[in-house]
Each structure stands twice: as C-alpha cells, then as structure tokens.
CSV table of C-alpha atoms in Angstrom, one decimal:
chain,number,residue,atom,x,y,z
A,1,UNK,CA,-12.0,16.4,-9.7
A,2,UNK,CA,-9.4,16.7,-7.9
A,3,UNK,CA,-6.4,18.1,-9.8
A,4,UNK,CA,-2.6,19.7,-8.9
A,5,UNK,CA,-0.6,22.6,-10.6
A,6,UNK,CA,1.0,19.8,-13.1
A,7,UNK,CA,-2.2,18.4,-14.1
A,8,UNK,CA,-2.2,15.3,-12.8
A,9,UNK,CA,-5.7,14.0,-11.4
A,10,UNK,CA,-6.3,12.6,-8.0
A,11,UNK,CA,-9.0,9.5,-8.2
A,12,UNK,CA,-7.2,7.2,-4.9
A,13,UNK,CA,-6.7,7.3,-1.5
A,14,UNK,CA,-4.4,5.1,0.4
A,15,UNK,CA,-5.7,5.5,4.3
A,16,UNK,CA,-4.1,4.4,7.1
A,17,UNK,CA,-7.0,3.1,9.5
A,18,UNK,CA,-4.4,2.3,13.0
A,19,UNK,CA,-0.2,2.6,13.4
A,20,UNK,CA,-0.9,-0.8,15.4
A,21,UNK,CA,0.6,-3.9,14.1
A,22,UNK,CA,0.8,-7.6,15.0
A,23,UNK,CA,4.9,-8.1,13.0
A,24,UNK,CA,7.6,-6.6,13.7
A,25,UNK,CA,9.1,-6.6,10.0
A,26,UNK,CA,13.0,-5.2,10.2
A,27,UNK,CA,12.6,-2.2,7.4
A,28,UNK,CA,9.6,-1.2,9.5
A,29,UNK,CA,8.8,-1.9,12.7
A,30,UNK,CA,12.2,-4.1,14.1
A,31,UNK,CA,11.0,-3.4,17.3
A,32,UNK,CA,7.2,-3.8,17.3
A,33,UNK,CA,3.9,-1.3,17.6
A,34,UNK,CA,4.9,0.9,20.4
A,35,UNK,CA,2.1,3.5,21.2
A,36,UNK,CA,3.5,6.7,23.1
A,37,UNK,CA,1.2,8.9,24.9
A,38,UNK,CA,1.1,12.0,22.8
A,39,UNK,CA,0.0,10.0,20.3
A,40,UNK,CA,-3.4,10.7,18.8
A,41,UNK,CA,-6.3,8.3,18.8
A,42,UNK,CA,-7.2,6.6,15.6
A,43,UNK,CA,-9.5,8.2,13.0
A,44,UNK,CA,-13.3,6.7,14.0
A,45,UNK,CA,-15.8,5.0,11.7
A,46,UNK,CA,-17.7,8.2,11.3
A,47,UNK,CA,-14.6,10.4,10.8
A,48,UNK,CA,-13.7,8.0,8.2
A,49,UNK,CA,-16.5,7.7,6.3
A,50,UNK,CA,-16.9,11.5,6.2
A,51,UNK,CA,-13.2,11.3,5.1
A,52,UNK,CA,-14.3,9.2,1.8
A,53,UNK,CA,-17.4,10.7,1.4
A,54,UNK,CA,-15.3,14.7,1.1
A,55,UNK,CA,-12.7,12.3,-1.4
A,56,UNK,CA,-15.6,11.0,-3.6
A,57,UNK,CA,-17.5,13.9,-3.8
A,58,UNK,CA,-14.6,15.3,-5.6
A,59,UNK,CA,-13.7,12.3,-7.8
A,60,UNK,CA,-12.2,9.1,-5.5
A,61,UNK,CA,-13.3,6.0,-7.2
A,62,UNK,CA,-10.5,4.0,-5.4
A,63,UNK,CA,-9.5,3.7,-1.6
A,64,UNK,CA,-6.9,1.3,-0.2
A,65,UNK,CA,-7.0,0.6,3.7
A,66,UNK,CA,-3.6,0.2,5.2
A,67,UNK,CA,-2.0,0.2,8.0
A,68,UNK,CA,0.3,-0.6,10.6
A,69,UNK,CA,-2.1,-4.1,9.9
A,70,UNK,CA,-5.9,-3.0,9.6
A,71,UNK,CA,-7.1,-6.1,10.2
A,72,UNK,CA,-6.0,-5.2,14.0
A,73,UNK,CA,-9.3,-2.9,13.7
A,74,UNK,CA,-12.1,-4.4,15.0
A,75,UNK,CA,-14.6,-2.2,12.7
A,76,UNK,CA,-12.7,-3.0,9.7
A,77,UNK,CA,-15.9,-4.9,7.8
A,78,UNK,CA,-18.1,-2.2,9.2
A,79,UNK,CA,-15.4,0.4,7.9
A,80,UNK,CA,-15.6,-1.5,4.7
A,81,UNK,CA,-19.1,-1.3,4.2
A,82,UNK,CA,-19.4,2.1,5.2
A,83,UNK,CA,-16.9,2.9,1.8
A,84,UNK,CA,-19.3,0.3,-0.4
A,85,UNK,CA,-22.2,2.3,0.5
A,86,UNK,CA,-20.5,5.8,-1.2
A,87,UNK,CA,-21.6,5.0,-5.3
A,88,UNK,CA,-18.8,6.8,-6.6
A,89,UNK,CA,-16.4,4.3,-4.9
A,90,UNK,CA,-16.0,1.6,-7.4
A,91,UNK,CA,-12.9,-0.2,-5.8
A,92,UNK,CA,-12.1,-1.2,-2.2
A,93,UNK,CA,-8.6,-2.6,-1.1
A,94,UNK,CA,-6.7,-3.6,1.7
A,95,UNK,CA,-3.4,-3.9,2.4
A,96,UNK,CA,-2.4,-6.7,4.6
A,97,UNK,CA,0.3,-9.0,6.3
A,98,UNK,CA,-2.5,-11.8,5.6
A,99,UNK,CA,-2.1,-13.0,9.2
A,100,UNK,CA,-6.3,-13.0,9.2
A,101,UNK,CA,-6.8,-13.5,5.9
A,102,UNK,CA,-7.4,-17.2,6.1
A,103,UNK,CA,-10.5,-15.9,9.0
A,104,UNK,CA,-12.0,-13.1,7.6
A,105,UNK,CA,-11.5,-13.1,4.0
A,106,UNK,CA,-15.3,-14.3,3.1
A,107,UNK,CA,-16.8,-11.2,5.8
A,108,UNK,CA,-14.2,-8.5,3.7
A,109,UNK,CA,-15.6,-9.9,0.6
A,110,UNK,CA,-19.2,-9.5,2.2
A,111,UNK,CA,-18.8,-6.3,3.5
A,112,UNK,CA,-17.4,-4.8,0.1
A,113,UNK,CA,-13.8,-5.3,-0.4
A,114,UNK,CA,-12.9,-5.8,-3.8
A,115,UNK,CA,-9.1,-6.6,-3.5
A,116,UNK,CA,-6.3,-7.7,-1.2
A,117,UNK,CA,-2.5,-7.1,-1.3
A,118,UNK,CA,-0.4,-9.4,1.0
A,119,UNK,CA,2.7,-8.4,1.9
A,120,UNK,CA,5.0,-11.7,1.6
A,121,UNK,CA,8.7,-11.0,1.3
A,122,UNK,CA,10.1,-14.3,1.4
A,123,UNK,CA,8.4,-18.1,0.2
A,124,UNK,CA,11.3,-19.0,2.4
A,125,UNK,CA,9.7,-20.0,6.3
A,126,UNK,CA,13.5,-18.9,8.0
A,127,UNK,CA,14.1,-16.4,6.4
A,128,UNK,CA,10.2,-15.0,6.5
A,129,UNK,CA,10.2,-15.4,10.2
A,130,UNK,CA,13.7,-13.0,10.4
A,131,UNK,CA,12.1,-10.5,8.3
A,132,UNK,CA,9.0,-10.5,9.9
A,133,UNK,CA,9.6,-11.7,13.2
A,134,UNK,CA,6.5,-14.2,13.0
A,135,UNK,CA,6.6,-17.7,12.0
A,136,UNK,CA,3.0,-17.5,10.2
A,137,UNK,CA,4.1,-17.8,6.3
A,138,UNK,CA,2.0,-21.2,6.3
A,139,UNK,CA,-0.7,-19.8,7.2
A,140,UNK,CA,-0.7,-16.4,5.6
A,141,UNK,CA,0.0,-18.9,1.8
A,142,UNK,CA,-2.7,-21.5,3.0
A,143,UNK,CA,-4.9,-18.1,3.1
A,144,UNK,CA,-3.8,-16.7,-0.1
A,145,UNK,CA,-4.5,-19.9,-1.7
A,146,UNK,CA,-8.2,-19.8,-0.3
A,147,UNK,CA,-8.8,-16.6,-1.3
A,148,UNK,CA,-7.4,-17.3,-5.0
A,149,UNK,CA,-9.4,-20.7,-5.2
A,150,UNK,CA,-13.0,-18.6,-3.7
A,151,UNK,CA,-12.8,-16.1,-6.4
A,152,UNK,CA,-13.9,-13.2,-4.3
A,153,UNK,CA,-10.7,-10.8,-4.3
A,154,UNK,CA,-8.3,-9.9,-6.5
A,155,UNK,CA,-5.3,-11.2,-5.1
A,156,UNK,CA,-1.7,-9.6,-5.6
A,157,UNK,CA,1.8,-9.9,-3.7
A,158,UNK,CA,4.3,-7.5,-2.3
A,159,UNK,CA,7.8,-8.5,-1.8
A,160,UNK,CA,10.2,-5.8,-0.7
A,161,UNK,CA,13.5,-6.5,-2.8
A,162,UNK,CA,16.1,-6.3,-0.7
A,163,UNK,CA,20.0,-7.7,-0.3
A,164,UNK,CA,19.1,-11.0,0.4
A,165,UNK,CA,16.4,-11.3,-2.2
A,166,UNK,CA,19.2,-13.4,-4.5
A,167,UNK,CA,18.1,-15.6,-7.6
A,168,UNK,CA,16.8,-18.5,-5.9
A,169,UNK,CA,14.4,-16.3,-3.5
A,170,UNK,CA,13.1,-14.6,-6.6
A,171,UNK,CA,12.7,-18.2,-8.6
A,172,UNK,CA,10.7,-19.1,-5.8
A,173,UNK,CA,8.4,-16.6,-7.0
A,174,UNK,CA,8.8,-17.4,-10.1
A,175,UNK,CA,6.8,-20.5,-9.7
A,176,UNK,CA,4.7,-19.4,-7.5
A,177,UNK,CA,2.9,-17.2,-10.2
A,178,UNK,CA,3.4,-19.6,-12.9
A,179,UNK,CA,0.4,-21.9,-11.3
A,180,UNK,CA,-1.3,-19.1,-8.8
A,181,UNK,CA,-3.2,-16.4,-10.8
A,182,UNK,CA,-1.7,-13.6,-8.6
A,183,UNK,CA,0.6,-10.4,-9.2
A,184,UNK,CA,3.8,-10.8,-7.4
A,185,UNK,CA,4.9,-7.2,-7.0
A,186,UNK,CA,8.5,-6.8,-5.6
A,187,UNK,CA,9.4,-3.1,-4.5
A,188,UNK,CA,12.8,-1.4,-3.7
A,189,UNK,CA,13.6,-0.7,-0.4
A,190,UNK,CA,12.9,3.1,0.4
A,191,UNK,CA,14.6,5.1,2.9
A,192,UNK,CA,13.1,6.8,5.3
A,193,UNK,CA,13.9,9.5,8.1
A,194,UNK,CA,14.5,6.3,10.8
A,195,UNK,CA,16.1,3.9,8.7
A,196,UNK,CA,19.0,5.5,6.8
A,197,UNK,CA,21.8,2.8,8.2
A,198,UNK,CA,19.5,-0.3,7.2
A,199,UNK,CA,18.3,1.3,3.9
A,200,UNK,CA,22.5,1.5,2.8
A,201,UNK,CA,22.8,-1.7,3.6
A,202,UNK,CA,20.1,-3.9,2.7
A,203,UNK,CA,19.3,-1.4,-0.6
A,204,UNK,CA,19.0,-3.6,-4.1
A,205,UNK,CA,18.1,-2.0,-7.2
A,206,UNK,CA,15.7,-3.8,-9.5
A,207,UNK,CA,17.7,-3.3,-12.8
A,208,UNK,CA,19.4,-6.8,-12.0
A,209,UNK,CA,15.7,-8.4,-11.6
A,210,UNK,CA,14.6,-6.9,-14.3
A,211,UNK,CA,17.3,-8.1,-16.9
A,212,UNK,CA,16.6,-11.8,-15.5
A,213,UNK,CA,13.3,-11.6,-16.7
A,214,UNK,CA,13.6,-10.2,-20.1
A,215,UNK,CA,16.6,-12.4,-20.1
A,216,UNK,CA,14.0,-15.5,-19.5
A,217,UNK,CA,11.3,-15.3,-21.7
A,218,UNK,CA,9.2,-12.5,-19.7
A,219,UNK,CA,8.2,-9.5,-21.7
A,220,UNK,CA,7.0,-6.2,-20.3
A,221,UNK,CA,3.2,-5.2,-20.5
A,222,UNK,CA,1.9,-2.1,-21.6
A,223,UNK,CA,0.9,0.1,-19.2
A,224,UNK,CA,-2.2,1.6,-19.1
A,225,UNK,CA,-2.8,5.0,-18.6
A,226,UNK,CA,-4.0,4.9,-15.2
A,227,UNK,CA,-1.8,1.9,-14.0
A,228,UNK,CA,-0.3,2.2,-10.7
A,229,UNK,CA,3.6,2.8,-10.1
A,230,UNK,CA,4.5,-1.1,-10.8
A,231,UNK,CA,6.2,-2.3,-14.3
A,232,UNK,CA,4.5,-5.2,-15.1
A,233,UNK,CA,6.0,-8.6,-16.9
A,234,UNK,CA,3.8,-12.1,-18.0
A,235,UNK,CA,5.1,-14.8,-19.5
A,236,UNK,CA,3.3,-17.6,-21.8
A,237,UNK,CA,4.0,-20.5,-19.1
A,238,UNK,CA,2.6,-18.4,-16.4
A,239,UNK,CA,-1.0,-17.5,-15.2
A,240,UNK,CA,0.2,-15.0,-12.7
A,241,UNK,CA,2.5,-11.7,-13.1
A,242,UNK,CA,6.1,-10.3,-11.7
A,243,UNK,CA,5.9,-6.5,-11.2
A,244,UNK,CA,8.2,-4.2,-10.4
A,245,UNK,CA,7.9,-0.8,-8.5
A,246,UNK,CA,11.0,1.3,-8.8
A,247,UNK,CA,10.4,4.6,-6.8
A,248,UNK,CA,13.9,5.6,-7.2
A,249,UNK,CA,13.3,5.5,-11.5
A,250,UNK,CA,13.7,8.5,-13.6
A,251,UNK,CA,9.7,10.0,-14.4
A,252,UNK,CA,8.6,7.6,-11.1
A,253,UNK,CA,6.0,10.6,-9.8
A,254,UNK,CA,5.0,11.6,-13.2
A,255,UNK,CA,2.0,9.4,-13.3
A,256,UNK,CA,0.7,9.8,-9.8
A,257,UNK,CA,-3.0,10.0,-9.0
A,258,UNK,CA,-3.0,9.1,-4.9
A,259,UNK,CA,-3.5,10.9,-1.6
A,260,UNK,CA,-2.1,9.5,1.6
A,261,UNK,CA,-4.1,10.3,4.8
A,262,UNK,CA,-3.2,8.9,8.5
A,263,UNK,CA,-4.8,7.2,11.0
A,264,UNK,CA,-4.8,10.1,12.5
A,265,UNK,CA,-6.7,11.9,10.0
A,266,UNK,CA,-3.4,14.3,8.3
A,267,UNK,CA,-3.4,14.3,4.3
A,268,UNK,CA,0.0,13.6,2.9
A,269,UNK,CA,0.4,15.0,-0.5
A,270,UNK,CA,3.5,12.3,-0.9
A,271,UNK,CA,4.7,9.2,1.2
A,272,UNK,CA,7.7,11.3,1.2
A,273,UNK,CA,6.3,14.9,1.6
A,274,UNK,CA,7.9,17.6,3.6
A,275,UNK,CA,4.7,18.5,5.9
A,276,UNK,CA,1.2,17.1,6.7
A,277,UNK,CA,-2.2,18.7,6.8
A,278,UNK,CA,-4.8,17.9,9.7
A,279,UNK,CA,-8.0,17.4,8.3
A,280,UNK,CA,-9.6,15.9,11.4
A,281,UNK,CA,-11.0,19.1,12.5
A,282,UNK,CA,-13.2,18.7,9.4
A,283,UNK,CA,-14.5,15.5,10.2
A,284,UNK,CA,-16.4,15.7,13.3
A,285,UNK,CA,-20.2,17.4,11.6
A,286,UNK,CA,-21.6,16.2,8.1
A,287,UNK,CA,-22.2,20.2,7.7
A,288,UNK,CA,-18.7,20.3,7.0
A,289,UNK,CA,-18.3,18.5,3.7
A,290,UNK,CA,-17.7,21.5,1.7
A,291,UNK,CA,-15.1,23.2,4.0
A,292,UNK,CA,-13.6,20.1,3.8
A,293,UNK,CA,-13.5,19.4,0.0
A,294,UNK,CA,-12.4,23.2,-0.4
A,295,UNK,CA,-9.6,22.4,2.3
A,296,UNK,CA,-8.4,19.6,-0.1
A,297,UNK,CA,-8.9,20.9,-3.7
A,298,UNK,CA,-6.5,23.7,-1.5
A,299,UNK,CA,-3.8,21.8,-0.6
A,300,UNK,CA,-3.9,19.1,-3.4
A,301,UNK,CA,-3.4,22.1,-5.9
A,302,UNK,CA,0.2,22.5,-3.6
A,303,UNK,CA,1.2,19.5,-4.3
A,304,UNK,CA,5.0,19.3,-5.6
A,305,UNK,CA,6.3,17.9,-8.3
A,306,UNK,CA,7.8,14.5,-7.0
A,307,UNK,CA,9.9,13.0,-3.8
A,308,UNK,CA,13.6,14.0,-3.5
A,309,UNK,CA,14.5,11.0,-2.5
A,310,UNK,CA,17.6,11.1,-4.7
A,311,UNK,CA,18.7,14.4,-2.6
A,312,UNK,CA,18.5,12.4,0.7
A,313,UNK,CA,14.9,13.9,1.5
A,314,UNK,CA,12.9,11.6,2.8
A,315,UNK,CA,10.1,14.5,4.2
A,316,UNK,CA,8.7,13.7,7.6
A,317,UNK,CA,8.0,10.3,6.9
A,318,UNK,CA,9.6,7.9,9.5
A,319,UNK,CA,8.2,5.1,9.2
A,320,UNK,CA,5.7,3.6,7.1
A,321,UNK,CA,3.5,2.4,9.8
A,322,UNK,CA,2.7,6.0,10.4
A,323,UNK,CA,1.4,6.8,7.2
A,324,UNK,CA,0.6,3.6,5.5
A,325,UNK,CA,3.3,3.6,3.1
C-alpha cells in the first residue's frame, strides 16, 4: 500500500494519456494544443500498462484517464482494456470534453470503462462556445443523455465556477439534475503558473453557491471516508446531485488518496507540486516492476503536506493540459 509520512493511503491514479486537445477552453488552453519540439512523445500502451500494473501491485484500485482530451488517442479502448485486465483495478474512468462520447461511448463501455466525467461549463450554447471555443454543446448533451438512458457508465459533470457562472447559469443546472440522474460537480477556478491575470479576474468562490443551496431546500451529504475532494448536496425533487470542489477550503489536502502522472510518464505527488519524478525509464522491460514500485513507495513517502496555493505557489504546474489536472 502505498502510504506518505502523514498517513494518508494512495489507492488512484489520475493519468494523463496525451497534452493534445480538440477545444481551446480559455482557463486552459485559449490558444489551442500547440506541440513544441522538445516535447516528449506520449507514454505508449505498453509503458502504460506497466505504469498501472507497478500502481496496482502496490494498492491502485482506481485510475482516471485524462488528458489534454484522451479520446484524441487512437488506442484509448485498447488502453482501456489493457487497465480491465489488471484484477486489482476495480474502477476505470475517463475524463472528457464529451466531444466523442455520443461515437464511442458503447466501445469504452466494452473495453472496460466504468465511468465518464464530461466537462460542461455552461447549458448556455453562446456562452459554451466562448469558453470552449467549439460550438458542440448539442452534441456533447445529446451524448450525455445516451449514455445516462444506456446504463453503461456512471455519468457525472464538471463545471468550472467562474465570474460569469451567475444564478441563472447555475439554475440551469439545477434542472438539469433534477430529471438526469447525474452529479453536476462545479469546481473553483485554480491558478496556475500561466494564468495568474485570468485566475484574478474570473476567480468565484463557492461560499455564494453553496448558501443558495442550503438556502433552497438542498442539504449536504455525508461524506464517506474515501469520497473524493467534492462536497456533495441532493435534494428530494431531484434524481441527480450538485457538488462542490473547493481546493482553496481550509483541510482541502487532508483526505487525499491520488497520484498524478503525465503523458509523459513524470509522477506528480500534487497538481500543484513543486517538482516531478520521471518514471519512464522504468517502464520500458517488465523485469523492472520492482525498481519501479520501490521508486514510488520512495517518492510517495515525500509527499508534502498540501498545495500552497494560498501563498501564491502554484509548483510547476502551468497548465492543466500538461498534467491532467
């Protein structure tokens, strides 16, 4: 198991599979994917799978496949399957602008994916297409609804809350889940190293959101003990869920149990961490499993307390594409 100096356990891995991506959302990418030439090649399928194979070997029971947008990989089911094949793995997920979802939700399902988080940060089509810069919200909520109706994947939504979420974005929402049985999941904005002008202006804190919804009848779940960073809410005229995530909240790291690795194969103890650790070299000959899985229970037992965000910190992390925030 693997396990830091503050005893928190380590049982998820959120890994990026490629930096490419088909949006060109403004907290993110506002300019689109642009490859450079020192940049290294994505991890392979067999440096992948000998990446999960090291995690479970050591306790993973959850990976998350993120991007840039994984779905851009070609190999994806194939990636997929590899993961379902490793018993210890009992949950698959995959982040996602849902672009394909509506196409390749039923092979995902197929290959082994359990679960599907679509990032949808307006119901509004104008104001989705600024944000996003692509006018596909039709399609992307036309393949959230298959998904929902086929039964196959847990379905949830991310939002990221931001200045122009006001009331009547997030009542859109509102009735969204109260007839979809989904998780709508807004986040705060969160600063990184490239984005410190955008991040002071377009910051909202989720205090206000979350007194509208103990002011409206919605009462706060109990979390469970190992529940993800999201503050969950229900309510009895809903079938779906509003959660919060509030990285910038007092105790916010205390709970942690995930791992971040690139799609270039470097571990990142934190989204926000200060360094990286190749692991790559490690991946290339099954005979390397345990140098590899004494290489992590190493640097996992580093691992610091919690982000400094509140100090202006935001590590080496420039952009979320990069890491797979």
């Amino acid at each position: 198991m693997l396990r830091d100096s503050f005893a928190r356990t380590f049982n998820y891995l959120r890994l990026s599979i490629t930096e490419r991506c088909n949006f060109r959302c403004e907290y993110c990418l506002p300019h689109g994917y642009q490859a450079t030439a020192e940049q290294a090649p994505e991890l392979s399928r067999q440096e992948i799978q000998r990446l999960v194979r090291g995690f479970a070997t050591l306790g993973l029971t959850k990976v998350r496949l993120t991007g840039g947008e994984p779905s851009l990989r070609k190999d994806l089911c194939a990636i997929i399957a590899d993961i379902a094949a490793i018993p210890t793995v009992k949950v698959i997920a995959l982040s996602t602008n849902g672009y394909r979802l509506s196409r390749d939700m039923q092979d995902w399902a197929n290959a082994g994916l359990s679960a599907v988080n679509v990032s949808i940060d307006s119901l509004d089509p104008v104001r989705f297409a600024k944000m996003t810069g692509s006018d596909s919200l039709t399609q992307i909520l036309k393949g959230v609804q298959q998904t929902v109706d086929a039964g196959l994947l847990q379905v949830k939504i991310n939002a990221v809350l931001h200045a122009n979420t006001d009331t009547s974005e997030i009542l859109r929402f509102i009735e969204f889940v109260k007839r979809q049985p989904v998780t709508v999941r807004f986040i705060e904005l969160m600063e990184t190293g490239n984005s410190q002008q955008y991040f002071e202006s377009n910051r909202q804190s989720s205090t206000r959101l979350v007194q509208y919804l103990l002011q409206n009848g919605w009462t706060q779940m109990v979390r469970a003990n190992n529940a993800g960073p999201a503050i969950e809410f229900q309510h009895r005229d809903s079938v779906g869920r509003i959660g919060v995530i509030a990285p910038y909240a007092s105790g916010f790291c205390d709970t942690c149990n995930r791992l971040r690795v690139s799609a270039q194969g470097r571990l990142h103890t934190c989204l926000f961490a200060s360094n990286s650790h190749s692991l790559r070299e490690l991946l290339q000959y099954d005979a390397q499993q345990a140098a590899l899985q004494q290489r992590l229970d190493d640097l996992i037992a580093r691992k610091t307390a919690g982000h400094e965000l509140h100090e202006g910190n935001t590590g080496i992390n420039n952009g979320f594409s990069r890491i797979g925030g």
